[in-house]
CSV table of C-alpha atoms in Angstrom, one decimal:
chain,number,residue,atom,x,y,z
A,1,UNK,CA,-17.9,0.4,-9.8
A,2,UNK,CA,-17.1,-0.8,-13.5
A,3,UNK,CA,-14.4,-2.5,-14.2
A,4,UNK,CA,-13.0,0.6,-16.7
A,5,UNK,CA,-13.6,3.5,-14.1
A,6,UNK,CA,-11.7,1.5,-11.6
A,7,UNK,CA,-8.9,1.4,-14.3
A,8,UNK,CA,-9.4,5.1,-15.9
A,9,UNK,CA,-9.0,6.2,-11.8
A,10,UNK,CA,-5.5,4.2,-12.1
A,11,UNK,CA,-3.9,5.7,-14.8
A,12,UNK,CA,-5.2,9.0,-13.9
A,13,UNK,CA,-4.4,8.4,-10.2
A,14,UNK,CA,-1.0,7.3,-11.9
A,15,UNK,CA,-0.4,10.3,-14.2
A,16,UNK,CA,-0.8,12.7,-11.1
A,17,UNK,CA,1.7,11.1,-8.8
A,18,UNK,CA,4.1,11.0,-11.8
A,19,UNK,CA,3.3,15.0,-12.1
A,20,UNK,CA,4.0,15.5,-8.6
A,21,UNK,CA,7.0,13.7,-8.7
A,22,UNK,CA,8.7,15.5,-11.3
A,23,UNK,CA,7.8,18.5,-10.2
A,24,UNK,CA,9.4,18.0,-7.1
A,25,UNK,CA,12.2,17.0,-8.6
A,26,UNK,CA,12.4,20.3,-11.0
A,27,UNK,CA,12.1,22.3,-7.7
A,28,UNK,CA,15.2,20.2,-6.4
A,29,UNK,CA,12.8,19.3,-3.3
A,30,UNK,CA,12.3,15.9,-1.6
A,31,UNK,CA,10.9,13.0,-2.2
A,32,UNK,CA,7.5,12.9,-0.1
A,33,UNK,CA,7.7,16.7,1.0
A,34,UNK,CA,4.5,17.5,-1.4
A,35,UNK,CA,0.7,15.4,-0.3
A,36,UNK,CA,-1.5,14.3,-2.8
A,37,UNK,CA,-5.0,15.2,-2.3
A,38,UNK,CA,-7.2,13.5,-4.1
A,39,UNK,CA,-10.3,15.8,-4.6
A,40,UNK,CA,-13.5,13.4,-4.7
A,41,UNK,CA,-16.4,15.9,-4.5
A,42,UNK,CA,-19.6,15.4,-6.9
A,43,UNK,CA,-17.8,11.6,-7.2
A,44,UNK,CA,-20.0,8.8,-5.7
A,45,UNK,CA,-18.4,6.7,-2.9
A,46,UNK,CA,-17.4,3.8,-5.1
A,47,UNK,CA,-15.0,6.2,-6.8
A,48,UNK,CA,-13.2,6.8,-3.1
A,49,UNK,CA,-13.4,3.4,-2.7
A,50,UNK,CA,-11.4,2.6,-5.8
A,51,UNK,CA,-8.9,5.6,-4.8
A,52,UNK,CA,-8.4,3.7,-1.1
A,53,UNK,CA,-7.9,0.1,-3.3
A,54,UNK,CA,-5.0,2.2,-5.6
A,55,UNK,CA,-3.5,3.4,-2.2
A,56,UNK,CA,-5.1,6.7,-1.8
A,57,UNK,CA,-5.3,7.7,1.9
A,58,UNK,CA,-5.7,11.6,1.6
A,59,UNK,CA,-8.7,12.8,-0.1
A,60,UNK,CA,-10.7,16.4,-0.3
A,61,UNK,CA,-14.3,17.5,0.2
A,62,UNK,CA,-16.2,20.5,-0.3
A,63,UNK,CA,-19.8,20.5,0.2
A,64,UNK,CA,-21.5,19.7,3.5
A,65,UNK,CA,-24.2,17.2,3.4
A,66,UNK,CA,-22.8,15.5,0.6
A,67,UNK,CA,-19.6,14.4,2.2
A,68,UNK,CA,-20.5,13.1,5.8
A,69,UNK,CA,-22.9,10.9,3.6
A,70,UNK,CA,-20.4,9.8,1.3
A,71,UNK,CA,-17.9,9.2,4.3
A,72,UNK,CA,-20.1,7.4,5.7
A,73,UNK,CA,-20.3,4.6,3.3
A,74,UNK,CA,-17.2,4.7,2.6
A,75,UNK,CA,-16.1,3.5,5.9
A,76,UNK,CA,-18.7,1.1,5.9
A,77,UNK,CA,-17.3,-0.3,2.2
A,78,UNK,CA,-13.8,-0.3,3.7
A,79,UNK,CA,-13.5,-0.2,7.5
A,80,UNK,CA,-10.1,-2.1,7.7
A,81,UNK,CA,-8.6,1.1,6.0
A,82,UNK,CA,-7.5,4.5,7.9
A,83,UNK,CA,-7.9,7.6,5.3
A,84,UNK,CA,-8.5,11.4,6.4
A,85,UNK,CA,-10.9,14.2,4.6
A,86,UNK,CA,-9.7,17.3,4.8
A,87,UNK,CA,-12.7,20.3,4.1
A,88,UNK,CA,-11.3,22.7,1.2
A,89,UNK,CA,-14.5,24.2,-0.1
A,90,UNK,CA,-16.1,27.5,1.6
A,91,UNK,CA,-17.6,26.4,5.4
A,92,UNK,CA,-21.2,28.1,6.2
A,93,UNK,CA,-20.9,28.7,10.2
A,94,UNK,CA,-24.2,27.0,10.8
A,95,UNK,CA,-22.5,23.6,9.4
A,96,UNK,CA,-19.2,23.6,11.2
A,97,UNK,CA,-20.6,21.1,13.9
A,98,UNK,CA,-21.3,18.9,11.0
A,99,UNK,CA,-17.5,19.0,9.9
A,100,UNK,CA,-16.2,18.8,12.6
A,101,UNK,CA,-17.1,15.8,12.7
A,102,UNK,CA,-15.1,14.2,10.2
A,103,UNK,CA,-12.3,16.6,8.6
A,104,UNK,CA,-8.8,16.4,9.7
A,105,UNK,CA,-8.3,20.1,8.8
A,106,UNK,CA,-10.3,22.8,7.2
A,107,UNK,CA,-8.6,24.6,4.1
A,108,UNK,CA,-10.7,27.1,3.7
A,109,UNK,CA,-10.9,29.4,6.9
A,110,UNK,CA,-11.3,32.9,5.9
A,111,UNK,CA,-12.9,34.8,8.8
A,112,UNK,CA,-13.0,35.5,12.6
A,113,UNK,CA,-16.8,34.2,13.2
A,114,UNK,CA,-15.6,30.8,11.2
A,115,UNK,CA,-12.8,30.3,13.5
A,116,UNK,CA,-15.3,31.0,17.0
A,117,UNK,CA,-18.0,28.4,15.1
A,118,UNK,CA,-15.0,25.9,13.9
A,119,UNK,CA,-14.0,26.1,17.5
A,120,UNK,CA,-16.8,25.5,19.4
A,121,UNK,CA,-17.7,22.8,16.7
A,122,UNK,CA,-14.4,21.1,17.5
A,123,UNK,CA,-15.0,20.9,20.9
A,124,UNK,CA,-18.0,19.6,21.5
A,125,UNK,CA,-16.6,17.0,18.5
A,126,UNK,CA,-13.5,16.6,21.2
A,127,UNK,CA,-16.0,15.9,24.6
A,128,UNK,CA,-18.3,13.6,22.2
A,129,UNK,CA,-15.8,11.2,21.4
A,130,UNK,CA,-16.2,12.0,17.9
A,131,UNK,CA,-12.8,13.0,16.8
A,132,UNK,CA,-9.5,12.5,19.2
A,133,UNK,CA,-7.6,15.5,17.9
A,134,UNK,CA,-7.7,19.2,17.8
A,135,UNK,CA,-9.5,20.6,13.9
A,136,UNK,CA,-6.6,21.6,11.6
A,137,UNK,CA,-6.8,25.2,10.1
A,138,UNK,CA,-5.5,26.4,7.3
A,139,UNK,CA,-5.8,29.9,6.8
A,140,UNK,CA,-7.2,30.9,3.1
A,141,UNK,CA,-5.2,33.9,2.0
A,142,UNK,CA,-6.5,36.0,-0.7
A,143,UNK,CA,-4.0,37.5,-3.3
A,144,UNK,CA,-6.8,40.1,-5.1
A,145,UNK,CA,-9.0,40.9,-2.1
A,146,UNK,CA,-12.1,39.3,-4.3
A,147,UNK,CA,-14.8,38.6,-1.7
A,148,UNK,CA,-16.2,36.1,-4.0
A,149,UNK,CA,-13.7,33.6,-3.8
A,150,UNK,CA,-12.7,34.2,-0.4
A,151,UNK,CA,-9.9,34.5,1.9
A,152,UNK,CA,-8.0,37.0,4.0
A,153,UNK,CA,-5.8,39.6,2.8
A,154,UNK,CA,-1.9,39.6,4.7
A,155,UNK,CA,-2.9,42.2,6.7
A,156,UNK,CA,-5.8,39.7,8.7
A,157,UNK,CA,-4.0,36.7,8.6
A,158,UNK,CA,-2.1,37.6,12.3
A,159,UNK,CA,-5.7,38.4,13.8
A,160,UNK,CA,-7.3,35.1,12.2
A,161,UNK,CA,-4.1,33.1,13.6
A,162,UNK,CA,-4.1,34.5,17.6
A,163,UNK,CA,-8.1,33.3,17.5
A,164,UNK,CA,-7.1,30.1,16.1
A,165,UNK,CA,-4.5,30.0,19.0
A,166,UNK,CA,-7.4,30.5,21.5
A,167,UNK,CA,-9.2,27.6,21.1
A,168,UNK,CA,-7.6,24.0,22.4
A,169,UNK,CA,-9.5,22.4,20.4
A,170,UNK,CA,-8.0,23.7,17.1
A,171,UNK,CA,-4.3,24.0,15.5
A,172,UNK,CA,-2.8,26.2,13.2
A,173,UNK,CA,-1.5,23.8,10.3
A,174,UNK,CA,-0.4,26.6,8.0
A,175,UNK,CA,-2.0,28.8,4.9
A,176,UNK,CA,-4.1,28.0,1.7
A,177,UNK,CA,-4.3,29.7,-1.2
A,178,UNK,CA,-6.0,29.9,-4.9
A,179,UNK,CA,-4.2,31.2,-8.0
A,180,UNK,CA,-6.9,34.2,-8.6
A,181,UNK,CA,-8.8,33.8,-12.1
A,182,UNK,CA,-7.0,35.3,-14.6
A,183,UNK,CA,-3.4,35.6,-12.8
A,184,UNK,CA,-0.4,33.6,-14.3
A,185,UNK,CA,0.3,30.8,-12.1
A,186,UNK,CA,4.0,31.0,-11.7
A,187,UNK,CA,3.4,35.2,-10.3
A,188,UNK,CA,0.6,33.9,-8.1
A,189,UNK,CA,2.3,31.3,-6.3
A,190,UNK,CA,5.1,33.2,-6.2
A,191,UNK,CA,3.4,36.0,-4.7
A,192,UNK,CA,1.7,33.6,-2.1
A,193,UNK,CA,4.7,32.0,-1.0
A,194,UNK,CA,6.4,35.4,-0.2
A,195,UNK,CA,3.6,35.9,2.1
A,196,UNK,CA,3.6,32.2,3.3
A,197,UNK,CA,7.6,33.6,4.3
A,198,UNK,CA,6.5,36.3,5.9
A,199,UNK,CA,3.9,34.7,7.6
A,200,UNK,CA,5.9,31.6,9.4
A,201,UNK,CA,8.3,34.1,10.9
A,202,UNK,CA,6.1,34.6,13.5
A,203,UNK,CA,4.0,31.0,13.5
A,204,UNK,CA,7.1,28.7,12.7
A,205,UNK,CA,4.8,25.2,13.3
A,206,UNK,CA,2.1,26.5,10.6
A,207,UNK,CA,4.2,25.0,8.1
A,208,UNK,CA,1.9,23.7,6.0
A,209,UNK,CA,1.1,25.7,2.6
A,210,UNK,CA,-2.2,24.2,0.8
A,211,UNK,CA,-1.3,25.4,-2.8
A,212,UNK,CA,-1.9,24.3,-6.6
A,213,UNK,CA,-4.3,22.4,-8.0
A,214,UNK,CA,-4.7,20.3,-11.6
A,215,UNK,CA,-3.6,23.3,-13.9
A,216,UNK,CA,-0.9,24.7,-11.3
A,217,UNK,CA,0.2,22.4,-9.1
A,218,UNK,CA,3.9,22.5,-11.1
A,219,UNK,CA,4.4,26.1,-10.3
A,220,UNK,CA,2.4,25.5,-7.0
A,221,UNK,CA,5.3,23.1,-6.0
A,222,UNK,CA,8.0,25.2,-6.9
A,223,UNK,CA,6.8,27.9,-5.0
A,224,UNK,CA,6.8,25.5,-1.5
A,225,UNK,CA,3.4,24.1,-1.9
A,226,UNK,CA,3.0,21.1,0.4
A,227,UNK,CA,-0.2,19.8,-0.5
A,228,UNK,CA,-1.8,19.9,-4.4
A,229,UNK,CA,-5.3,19.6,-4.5
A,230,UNK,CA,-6.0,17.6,-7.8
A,231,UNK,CA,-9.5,16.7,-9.2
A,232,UNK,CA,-10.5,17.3,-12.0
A,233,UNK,CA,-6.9,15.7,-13.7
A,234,UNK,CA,-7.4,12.3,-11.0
A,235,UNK,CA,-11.6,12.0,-11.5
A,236,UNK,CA,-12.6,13.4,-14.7
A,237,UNK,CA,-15.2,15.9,-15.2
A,238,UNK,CA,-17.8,16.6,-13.0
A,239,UNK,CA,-20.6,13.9,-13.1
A,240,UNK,CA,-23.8,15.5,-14.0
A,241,UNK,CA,-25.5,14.2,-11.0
A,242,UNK,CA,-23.8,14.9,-7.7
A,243,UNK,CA,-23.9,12.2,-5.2
């Protein structure tokens, strides 16, 4: 880690939090109600590291291998400080053992079969010893029906929560969503938090709503969002290398 990346993180890191903040503030919302999730993937471990030094204790993966390695020696660079990863990219079934193993919640869940292997994952990640409390699930709805970016349409998002609810070793933290390509942001979110309204009359604990990311996260925030998901804005552009 060079000294000017650990000081082009801060200002970046810096510049976000000041985003956030206002846009809070423009949604006449409370101090702390929105989390800052860092988004690290493709960024080497020093580059967390730095992150945990400016304060960061929330960050975001999204491909499996890359980020139980990366973990990994992150812990090892810095194992006097607590942080959680959350998974936001698309899960493969076959590699939900793998994150179970380390995310505090899952963004991303868009089917049945992922929520049966998320389960069973969790649970043997539970009886292991290798995490102490139930896999967070955020349901991904989808706001154009695209099967290419994933997510469930309103109508599936009842059926995907009452599976969540039969596994122990998982909890319903709420719903994610993506602007779709194309849509105006402020429409989007507005459409997703209508949904998000609709949704928590029923499940009144999911109250978490996964929303916005670097060019969004403004009408993310004053649509309810409260978590961003910021990369590209914090890190910089994608390294040509992945880790």
């Amino acid at each position: 880690m060079t000294q000017a990346r650990s000081a082009e993180l801060s200002a970046a890191l810096t510049a976000a939090r000041n985003r956030v903040d206002a846009a809070v503030r423009a949604a006449g919302r409370a101090e702390g109600d929105v989390t800052l999730l860092v988004v690290t993937k493709f960024f080497p471990a020093s580059d967390v590291v730095a992150l945990l030094d400016l304060g960061v204790r929330e960050v975001g993966e999204s491909r499996e291998p890359e980020a139980s390695r990366k973990l990994v020696e992150v812990s090892r660079a810095r194992p006097d400080i607590a942080f959680d990863a959350d998974m936001i990219g698309r899960v493969q079934r076959k590699k939900a053992r793998s994150v179970a193993r380390w995310a505090r919640r899952v963004h991303s869940v868009d089917s049945l079969d992922l929520i049966e292997a998320l389960g069973g994952a969790a649970r043997r990640s539970l009886d292991d010893g290798e995490r102490t409390a139930p896999l967070g699930v955020l349901l991904q709805m989808s706001l154009d029906g695209d099967p290419d970016r994933g997510g469930l349409v309103e109508a599936d998002l009842a059926a995907a929560a009452d599976r969540v609810a039969c596994s122990d070793a998982l909890r319903l933290d709420g719903l994610m969503v993506i602007a779709p390509l194309g849509s105006p942001p402020e429409a989007a979110m507005a459409d997703a938090a209508a949904i998000r309204e609709r949704f928590a009359a029923s499940h009144p604990d999911a109250v978490e709503f996964s929303a916005g990311m670097s060019g969004d996260l403004e009408e993310a925030i004053a649509a309810g969002s409260t978590c961003v998901r910021v990369g590209t804005a914090i890190m910089g552009a994608r390294p040509l290398l992945s880790p």
